[in-house]
Short mmCIF file of C-alpha atoms and ligand atoms in Angstrom, two decimals:
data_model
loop_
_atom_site.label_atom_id
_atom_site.label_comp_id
_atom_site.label_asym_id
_atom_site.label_seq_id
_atom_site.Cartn_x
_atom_site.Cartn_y
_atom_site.Cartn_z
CA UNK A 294 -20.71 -11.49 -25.10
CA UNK A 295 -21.55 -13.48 -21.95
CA UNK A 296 -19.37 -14.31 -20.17
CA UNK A 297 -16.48 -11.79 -18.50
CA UNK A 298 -13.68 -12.56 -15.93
CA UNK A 299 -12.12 -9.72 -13.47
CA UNK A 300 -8.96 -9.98 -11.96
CA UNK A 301 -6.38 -8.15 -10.14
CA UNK A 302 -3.38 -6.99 -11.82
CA UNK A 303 -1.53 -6.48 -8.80
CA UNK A 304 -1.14 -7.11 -5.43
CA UNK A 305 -4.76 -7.47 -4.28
CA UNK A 306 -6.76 -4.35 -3.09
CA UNK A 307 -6.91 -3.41 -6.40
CA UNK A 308 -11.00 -2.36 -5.98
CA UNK A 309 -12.34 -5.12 -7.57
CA UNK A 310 -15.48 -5.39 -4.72
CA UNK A 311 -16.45 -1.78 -6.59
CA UNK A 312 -15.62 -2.69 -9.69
CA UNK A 313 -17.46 -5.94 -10.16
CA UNK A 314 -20.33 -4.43 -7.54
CA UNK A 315 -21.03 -2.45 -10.78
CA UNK A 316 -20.75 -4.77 -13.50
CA UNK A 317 -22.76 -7.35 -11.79
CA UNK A 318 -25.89 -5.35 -11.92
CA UNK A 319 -25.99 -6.53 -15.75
CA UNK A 320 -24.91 -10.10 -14.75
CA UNK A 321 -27.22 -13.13 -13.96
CA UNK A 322 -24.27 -15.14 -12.32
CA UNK A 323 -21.65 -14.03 -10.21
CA UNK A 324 -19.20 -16.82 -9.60
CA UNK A 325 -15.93 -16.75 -7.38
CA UNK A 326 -13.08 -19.31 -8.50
CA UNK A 327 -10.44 -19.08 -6.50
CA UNK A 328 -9.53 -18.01 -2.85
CA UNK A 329 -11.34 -17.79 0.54
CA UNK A 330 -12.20 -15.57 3.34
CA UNK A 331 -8.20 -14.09 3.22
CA UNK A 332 -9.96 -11.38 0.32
CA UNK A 333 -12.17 -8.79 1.44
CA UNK A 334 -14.18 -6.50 -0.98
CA UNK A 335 -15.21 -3.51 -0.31
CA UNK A 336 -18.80 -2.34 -1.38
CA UNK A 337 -20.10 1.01 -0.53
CA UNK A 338 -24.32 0.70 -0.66
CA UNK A 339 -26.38 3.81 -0.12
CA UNK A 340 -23.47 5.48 1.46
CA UNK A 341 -22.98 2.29 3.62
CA UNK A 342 -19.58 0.35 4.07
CA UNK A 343 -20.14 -3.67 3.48
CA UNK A 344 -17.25 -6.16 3.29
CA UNK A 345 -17.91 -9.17 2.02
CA UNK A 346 -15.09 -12.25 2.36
CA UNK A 347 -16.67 -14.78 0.68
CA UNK A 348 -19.76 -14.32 -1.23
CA UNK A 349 -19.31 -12.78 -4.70
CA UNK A 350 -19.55 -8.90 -5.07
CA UNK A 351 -23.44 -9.48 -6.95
CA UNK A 352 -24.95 -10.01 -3.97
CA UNK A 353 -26.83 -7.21 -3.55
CA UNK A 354 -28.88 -7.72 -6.52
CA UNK A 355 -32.10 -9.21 -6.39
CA UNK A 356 -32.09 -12.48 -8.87
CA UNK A 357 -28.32 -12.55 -9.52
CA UNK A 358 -27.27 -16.26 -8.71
CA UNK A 359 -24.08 -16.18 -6.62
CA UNK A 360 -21.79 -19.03 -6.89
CA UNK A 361 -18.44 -19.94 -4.94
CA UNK A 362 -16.88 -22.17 -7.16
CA UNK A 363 -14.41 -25.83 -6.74
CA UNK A 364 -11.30 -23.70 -6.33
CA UNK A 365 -11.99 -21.44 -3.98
CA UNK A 366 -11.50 -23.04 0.44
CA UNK A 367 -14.13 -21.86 2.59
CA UNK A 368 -14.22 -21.51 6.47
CA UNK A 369 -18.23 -22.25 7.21
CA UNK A 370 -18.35 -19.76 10.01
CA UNK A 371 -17.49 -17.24 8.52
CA UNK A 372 -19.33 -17.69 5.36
CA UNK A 373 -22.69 -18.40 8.04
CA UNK A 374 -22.09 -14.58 9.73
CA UNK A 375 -21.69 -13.01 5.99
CA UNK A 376 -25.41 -14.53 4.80
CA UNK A 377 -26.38 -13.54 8.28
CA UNK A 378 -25.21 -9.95 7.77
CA UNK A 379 -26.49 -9.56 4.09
CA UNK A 380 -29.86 -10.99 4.68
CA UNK A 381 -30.36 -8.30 7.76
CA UNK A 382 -29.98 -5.77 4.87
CA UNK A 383 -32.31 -7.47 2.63
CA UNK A 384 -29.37 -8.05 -0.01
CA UNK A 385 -29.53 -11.97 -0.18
CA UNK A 386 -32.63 -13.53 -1.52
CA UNK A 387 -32.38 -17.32 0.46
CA UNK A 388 -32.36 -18.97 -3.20
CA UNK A 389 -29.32 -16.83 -4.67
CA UNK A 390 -26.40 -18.68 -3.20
CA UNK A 391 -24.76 -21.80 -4.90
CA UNK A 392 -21.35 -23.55 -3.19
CA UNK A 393 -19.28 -26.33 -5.52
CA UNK A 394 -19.46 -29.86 -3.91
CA UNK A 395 -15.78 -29.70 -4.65
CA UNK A 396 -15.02 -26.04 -3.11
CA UNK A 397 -12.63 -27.31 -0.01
CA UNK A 398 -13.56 -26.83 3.74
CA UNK A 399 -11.14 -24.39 6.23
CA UNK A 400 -11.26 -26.16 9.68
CA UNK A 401 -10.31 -24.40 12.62
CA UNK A 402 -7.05 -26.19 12.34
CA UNK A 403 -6.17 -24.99 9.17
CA UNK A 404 -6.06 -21.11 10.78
CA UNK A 405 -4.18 -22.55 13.97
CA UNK A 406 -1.19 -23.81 11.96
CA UNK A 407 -1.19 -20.69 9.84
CA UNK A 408 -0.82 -18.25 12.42
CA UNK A 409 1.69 -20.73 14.79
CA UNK A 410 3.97 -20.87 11.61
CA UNK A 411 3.40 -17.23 10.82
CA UNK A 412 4.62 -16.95 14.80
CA UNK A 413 7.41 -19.00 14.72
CA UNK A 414 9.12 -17.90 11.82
CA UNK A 415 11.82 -15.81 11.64
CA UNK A 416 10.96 -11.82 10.24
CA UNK A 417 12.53 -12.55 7.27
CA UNK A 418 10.98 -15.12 6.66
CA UNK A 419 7.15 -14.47 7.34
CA UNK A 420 5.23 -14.80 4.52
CA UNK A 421 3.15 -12.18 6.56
CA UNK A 422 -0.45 -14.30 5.51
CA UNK A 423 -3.72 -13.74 6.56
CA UNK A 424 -3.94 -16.23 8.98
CA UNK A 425 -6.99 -17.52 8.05
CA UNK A 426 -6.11 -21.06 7.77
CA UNK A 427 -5.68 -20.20 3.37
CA UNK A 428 -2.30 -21.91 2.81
CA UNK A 429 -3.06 -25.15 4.96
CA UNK A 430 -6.37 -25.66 3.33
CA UNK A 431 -4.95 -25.34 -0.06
CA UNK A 432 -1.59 -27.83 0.92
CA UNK A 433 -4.13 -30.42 2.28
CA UNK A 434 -5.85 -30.10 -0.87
CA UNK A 435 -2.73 -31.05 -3.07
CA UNK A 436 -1.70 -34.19 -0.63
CA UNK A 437 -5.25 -35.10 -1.46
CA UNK A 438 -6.11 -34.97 2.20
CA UNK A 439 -8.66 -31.99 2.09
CA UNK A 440 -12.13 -31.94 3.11
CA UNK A 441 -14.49 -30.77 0.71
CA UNK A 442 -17.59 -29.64 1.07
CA UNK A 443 -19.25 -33.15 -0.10
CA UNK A 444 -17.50 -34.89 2.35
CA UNK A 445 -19.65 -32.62 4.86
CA UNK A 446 -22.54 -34.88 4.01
CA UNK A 447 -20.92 -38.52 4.59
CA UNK A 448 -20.01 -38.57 8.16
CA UNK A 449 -17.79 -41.40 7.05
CA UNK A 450 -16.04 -39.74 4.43
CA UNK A 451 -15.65 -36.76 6.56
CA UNK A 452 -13.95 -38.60 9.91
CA UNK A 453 -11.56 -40.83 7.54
CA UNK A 454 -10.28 -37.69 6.24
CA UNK A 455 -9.80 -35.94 9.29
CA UNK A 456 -8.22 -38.88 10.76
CA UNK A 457 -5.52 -38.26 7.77
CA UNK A 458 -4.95 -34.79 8.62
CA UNK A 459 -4.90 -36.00 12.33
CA UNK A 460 -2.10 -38.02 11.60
CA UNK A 461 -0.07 -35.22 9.18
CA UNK A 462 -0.36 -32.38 11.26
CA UNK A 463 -0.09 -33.72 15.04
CA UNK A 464 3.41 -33.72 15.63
CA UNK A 465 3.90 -30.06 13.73
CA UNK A 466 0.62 -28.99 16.11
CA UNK A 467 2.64 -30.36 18.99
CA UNK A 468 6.10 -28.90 18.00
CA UNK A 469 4.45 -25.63 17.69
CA UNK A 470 2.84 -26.10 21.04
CA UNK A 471 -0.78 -25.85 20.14
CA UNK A 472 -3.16 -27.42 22.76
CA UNK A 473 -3.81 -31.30 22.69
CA UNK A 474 -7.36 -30.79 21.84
CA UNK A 475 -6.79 -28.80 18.28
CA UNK A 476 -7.07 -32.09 16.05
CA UNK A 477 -10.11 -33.78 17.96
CA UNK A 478 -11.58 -35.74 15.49
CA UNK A 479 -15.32 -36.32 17.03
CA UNK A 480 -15.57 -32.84 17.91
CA UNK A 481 -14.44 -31.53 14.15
CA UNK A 482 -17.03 -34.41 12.95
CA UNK A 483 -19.67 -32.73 14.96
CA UNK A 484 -18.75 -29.52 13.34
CA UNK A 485 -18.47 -30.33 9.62
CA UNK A 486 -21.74 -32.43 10.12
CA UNK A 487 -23.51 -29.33 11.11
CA UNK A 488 -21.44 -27.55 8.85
CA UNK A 489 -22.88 -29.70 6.19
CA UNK A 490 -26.65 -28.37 7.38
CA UNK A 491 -25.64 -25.01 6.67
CA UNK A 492 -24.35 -25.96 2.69
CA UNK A 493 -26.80 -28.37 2.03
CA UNK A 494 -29.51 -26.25 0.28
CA UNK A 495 -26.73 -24.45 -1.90
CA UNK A 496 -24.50 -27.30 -2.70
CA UNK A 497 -24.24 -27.66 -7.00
CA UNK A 498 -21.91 -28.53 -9.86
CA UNK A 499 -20.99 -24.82 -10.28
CA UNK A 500 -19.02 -25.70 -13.62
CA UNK A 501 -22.06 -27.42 -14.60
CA UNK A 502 -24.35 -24.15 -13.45
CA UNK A 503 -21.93 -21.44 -14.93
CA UNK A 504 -21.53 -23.34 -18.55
CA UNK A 505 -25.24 -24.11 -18.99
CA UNK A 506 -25.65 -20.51 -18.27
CA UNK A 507 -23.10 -19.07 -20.80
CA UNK A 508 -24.55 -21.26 -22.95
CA UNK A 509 -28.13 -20.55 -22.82
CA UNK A 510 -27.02 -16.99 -23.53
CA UNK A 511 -26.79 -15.26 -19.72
CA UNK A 512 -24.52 -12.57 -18.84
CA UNK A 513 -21.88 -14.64 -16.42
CA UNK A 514 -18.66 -12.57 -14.24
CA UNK A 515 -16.28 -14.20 -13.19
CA UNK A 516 -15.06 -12.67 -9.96
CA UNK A 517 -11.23 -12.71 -8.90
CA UNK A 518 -10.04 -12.24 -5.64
CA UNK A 519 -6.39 -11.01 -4.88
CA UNK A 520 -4.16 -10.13 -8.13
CA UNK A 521 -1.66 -11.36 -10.40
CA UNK A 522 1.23 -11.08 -8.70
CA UNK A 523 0.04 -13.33 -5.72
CA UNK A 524 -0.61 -16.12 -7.98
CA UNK A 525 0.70 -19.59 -6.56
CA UNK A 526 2.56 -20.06 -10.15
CA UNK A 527 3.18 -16.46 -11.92
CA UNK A 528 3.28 -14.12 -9.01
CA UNK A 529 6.51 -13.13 -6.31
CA UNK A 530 6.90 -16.52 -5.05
CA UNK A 531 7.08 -17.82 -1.99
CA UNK A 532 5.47 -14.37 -1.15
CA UNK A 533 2.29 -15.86 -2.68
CA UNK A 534 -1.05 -16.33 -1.67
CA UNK A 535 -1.72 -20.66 -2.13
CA UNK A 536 -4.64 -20.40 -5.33
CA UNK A 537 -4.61 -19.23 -8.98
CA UNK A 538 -6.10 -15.68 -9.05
CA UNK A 539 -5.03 -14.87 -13.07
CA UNK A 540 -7.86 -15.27 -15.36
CA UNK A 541 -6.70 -18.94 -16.37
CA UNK A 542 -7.73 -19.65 -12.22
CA UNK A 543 -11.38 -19.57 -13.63
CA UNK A 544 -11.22 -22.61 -15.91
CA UNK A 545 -9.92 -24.71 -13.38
CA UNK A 546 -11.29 -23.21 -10.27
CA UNK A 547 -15.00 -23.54 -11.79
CA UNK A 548 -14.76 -26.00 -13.92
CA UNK A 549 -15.39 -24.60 -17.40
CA UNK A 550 -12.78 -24.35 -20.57
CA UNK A 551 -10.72 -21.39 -22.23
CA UNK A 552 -13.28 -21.10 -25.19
CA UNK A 553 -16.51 -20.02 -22.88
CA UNK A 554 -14.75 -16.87 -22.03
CA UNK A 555 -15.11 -14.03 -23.97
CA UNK A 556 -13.70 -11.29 -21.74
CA UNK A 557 -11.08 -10.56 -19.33
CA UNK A 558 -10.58 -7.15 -17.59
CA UNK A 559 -8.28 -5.89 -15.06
CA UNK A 560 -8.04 -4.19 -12.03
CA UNK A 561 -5.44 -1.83 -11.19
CA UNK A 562 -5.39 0.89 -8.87
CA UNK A 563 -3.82 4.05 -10.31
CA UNK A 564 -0.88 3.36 -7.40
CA UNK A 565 0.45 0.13 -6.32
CA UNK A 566 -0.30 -1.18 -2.64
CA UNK A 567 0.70 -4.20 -0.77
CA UNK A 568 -0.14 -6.19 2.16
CA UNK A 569 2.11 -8.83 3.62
CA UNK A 570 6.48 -9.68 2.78
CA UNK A 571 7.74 -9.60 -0.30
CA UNK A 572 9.10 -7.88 -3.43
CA UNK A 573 7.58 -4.53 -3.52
CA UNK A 574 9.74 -2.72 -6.36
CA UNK A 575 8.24 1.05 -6.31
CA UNK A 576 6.82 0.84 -2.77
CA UNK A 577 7.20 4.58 -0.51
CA UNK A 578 9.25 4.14 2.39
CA UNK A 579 8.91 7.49 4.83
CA UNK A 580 6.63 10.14 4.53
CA UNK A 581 5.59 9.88 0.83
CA UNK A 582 4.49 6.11 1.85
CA UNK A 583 2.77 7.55 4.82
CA UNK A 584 1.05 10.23 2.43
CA UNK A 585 -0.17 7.61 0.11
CA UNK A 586 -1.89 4.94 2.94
CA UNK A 587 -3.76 8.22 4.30
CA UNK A 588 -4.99 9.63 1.34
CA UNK A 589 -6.17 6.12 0.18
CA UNK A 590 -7.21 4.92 3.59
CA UNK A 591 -5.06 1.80 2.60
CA UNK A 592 -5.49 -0.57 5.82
CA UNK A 593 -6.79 -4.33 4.82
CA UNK A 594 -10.35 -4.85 4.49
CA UNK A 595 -9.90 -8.60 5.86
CA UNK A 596 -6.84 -7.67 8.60
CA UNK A 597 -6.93 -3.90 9.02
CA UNK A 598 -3.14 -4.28 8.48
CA UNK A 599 -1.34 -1.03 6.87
CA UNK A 600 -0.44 -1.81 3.88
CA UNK A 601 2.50 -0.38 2.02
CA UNK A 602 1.87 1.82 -0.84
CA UNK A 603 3.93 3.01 -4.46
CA UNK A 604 3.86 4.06 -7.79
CA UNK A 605 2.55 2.70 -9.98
CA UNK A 606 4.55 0.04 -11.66
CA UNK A 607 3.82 -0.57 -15.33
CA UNK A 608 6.30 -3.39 -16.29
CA UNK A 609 4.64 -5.59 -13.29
CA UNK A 610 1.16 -3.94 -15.22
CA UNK A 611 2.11 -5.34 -18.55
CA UNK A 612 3.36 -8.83 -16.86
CA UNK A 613 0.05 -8.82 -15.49
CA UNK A 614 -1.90 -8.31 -18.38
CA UNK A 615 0.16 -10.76 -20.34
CA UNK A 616 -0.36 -13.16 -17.57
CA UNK A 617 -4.09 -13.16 -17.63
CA UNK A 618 -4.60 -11.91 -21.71
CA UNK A 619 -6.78 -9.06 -20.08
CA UNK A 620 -7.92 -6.75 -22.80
CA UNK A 621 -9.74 -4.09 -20.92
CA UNK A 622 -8.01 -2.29 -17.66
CA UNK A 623 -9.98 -0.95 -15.24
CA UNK A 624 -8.20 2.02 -13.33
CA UNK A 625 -9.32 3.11 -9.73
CA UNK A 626 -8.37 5.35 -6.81
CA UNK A 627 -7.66 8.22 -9.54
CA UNK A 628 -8.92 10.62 -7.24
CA UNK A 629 -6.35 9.45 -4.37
CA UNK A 630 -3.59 10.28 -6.82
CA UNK A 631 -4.92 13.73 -7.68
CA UNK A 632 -4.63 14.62 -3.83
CA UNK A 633 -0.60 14.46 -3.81
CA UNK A 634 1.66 17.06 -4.37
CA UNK A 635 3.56 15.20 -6.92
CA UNK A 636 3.22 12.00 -8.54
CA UNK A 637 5.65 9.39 -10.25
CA UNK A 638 5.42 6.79 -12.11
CA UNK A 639 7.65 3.53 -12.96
CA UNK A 640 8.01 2.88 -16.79
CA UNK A 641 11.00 0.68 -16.50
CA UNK A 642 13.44 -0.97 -14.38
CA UNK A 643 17.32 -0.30 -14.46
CA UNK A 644 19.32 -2.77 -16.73
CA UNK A 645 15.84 -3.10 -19.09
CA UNK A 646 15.34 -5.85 -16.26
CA UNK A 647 11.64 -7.79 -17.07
CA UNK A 648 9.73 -9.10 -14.26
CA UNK A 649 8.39 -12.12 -15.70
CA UNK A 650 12.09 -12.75 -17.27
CA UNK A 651 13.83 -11.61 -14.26
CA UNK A 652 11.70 -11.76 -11.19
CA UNK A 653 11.15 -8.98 -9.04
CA UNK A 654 13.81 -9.55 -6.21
CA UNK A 655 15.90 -7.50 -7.73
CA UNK A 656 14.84 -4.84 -10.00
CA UNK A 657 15.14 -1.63 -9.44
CA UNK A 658 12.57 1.01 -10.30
CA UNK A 659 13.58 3.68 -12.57
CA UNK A 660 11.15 6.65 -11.67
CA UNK A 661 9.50 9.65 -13.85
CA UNK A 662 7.63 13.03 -11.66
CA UNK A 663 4.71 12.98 -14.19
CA UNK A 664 3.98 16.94 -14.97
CA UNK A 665 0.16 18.59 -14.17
CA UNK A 666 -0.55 15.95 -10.79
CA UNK A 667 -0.10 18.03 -7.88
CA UNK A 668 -2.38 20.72 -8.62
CA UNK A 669 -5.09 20.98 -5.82
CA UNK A 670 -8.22 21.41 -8.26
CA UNK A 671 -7.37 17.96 -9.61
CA UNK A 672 -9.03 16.28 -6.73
CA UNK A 673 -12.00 18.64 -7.31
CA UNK A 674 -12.37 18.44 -10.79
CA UNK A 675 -12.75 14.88 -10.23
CA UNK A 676 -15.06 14.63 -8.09
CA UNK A 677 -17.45 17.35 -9.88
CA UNK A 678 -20.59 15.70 -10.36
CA UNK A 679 -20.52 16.72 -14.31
CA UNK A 680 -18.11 14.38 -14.97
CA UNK A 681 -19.62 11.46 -13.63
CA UNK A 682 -22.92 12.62 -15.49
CA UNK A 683 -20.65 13.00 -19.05
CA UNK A 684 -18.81 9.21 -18.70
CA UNK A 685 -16.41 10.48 -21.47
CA UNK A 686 -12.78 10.29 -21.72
CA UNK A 687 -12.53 13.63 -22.40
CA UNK A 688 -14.05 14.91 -20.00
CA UNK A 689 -11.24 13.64 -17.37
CA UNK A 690 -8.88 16.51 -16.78
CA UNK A 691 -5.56 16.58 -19.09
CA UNK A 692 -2.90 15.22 -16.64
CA UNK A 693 -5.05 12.14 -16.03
CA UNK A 694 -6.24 11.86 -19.50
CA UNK A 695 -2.04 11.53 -20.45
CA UNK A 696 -2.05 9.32 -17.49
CA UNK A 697 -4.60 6.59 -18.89
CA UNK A 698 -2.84 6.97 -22.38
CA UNK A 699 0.27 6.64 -20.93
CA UNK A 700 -0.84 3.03 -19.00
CA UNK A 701 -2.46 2.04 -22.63
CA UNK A 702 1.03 2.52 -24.31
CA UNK A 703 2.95 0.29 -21.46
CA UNK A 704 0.50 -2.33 -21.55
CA UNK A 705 -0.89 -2.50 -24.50
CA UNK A 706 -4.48 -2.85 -23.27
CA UNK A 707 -7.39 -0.31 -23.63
CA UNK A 708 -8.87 1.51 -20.32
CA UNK A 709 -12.46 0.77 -20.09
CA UNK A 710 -13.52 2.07 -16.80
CA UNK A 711 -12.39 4.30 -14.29
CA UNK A 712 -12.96 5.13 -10.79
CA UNK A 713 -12.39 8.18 -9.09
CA UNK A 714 -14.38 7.46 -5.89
CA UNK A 715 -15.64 4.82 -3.72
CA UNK A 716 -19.66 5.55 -4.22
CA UNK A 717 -20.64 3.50 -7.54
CA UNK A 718 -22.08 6.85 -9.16
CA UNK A 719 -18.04 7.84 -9.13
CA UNK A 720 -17.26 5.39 -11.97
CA UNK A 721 -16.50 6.14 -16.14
CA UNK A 722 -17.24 3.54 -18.19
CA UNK A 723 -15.41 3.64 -21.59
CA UNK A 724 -16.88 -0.02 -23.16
CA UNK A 725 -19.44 -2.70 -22.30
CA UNK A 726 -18.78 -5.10 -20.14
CA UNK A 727 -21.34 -7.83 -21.48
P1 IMP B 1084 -2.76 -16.03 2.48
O1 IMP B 1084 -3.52 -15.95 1.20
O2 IMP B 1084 -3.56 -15.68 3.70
O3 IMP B 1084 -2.04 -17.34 2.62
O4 IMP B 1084 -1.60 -14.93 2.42
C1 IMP B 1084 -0.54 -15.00 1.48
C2 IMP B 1084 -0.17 -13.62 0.94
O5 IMP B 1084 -1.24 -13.11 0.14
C3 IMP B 1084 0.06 -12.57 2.03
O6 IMP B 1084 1.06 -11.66 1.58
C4 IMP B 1084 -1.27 -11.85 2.12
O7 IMP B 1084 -1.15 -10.54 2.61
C5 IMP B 1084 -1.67 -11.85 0.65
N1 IMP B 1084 -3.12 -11.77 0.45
C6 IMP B 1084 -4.02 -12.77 0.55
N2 IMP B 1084 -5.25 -12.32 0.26
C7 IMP B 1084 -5.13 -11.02 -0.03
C8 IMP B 1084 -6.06 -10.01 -0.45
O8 IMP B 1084 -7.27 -10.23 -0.63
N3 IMP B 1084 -5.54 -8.77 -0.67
C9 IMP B 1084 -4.22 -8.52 -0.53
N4 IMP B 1084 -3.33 -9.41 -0.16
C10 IMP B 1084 -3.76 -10.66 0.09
#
């Protein structure tokens, strides 16, 4: 087995920076496929916080080629001060990065317009984005007006096509009362041209890299960023983030087919959180929401917004599963669960609604108190350091053991890995990943 994908099966923030952080140390390749600098994974190393926004969660292994792939838009700056930040703490050999010629560029126009339509739309109707220019990048991409990282190093090619999104996004700039200057086309040439500096030495064919690598036999992982049910097609639409992050993102986000991939695991926490508007169908309001954030320290990694916490949900599990054929589920933030005083669970929605038949707009959560959570040693007993040391399912305590069987039954799809802590050492793994 060579080559494994991980996505989110929910709303983002599922712990995939941890989860992948851990896998990767078998992988030779790490390769993103979809999204930009609006995900932020979390990595704890020797006790040390790192977020990293774009570069893939292998980074901190020595010899693991990290790739950003043709799907995924990247803002230069910010990808500049993340190698900056990694290769102060030794964690990114110069040689290890790789960027698609095709991956698409975020211009500092691209966040203006996000956050001035963010601004001027009504509450209701905020899509409540990251603001990192994500969505406009993506649109100029489909009107076939983006500028990709190739088109860095053709100064021709690179004014001609900011000269198109000069004359697209003026008058909106100018309705939304952004300063004349925003869509200067010699000073954004200036930019991408040293912009194109920067990417030179990493630019590749990442489809090419990643299938001549599966196929000589290394261990690839593909990396997801945000979760199912933000995808631009299969998630809560409009409430959407603008890129395909199920598994099927990978083929066409990299640039390889269906039959290269042997593996696809998912990410769920063992609660639901989100970030952002939309259809939410378990989420806390009051003090049990309040309880949740705080136990889970649930504020983004990329916006430090709160986000809004639940049960779990496992008909929007199951959708997500089905949505990306995962068969291996990889639970996390156990121990957050084990520090309530009582915890429930969503098996089904009133009128048998189905979220993939029905949407989630409308359904309405019917909820089970699951018996055993709520008992203070729980949080202890998971966090004994025997039970990282055993890495066997029955070694969890009962009410969590019931709790994984009971997510199996829903979804039909094995729990291979657990995590009941942010450190690495606080992870169970049930199955290989390679
Ligand atoms: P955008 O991707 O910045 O356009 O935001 C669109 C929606 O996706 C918003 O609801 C964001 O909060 C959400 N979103 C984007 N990236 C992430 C992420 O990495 N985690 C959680 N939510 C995200």
């Amino acid at each position: 087995m060579s080559a494994l994908v991980v996505v989110g099966a929910q709303w983002g923030d599922e712990g995939k920076g941890k989860v992948v952080d851990v896998l990767a140390e078998q992988a030779h390749v790490v390769a993103r496929f979809a999204g930009g600098n609006n995900a932020g994974h979390t990595l704890v190393v020797d006790g040390q916080q790192i977020i990293t926004h774009l570069v893939p969660s292998g980074c901190r292994y020595p010899g693991t080629r990290c790739v950003l792939g043709a799907g995924m838009v990247i803002d230069p700056d910010v990808f500049r001060k993340e190698i900056e930040q990694l290769r102060a703490r030794n964690l990114l050999q110069a040689d290890e990065l790789r960027v698609s010629l095709d991956a698409h560029v975020i211009f500092p126009f691209h966040r203006l317009v996000d956050g001035l339509r963010e601004d001027s739309a009504g509450d209701a109707r905020k899509i409540g984005t990251t603001r990192r220019g994500v969505g406009p990048a993506y649109e100029a991409k489909a009107a076939r007006r983006g500028v990709r990282v190739r088109d860095l190093l053709r100064e021709s090619d690179l004014r001609e096509r900011l000269l198109k999104n000069k004359a697209t996004l003026d008058p909106e700039l100018h309705r939304l009362g952004a300063p004349e200057s925003a869509l200067d086309v010699e000073a954004l040439v200036e930019l991408g041209l040293g912009w194109g500096q920067l990417l030179r030495p990493m630019v590749c064919d990442a489809g090419a890299l990643c299938h001549d690598a599966i196929r000589s036999g290394q261990r690839v992982l593909f990396e997801g960023a945000q979760g199912a049910l933000l995808d631009l097609d299969h998630g809560t639409y409009p409430y959407v983030t603008s890129s395909n992050s199920i598994a099927g993102g990978v083929c066409t986000g990299i640039g390889i087919g269906p039959t290269l991939i042997d593996r696809v695991w998912g990410i769920t926490k063992a609660y639901t959180t989100r970030v952002g508007g939309g259809p939410f169908p378990t989420r806390l309001l009051g003090e049990q929401g309040t309880r949740l954030r705080e136990a889970g320290a649930e504020y983004g990694a990329t916006t430090g917004r709160p986000r809004d916490c639940g049960w779990l949900d496992l008909p929007a599990l199951r959708y997500a599963a089905r949505l990306s054929g995962m068969d291996g589920l990889c639970v996390t933030k156990l121990d957050v669960l084990a520090l309530l005083p009582k915890v429930e669970i969503c098996e089904s929605y009133e009128d048998d609604l189905d979220p993939g038949r029905d949407g989630f707009e409308h359904v309405v959560p019917r909820l089970r108190t699951l018996n055993g959570w709520g008992d203070p040693s729980l949080a202890a007993q998971l966090s004994a350091p025997g039970l990282r040391a055993a890495e066997r399912r029955e070694d969890l305590p009962g009410p969590v053991r019931a709790y994984l069987d009971l997510i199996e039954e829903h979804t039909e799809v094995p729990v291979v890995l657990v995590s009941v802590g942010p450190d690495r050492a606080q992870t169970l793994r049930f199955a290989d990943a390679f």
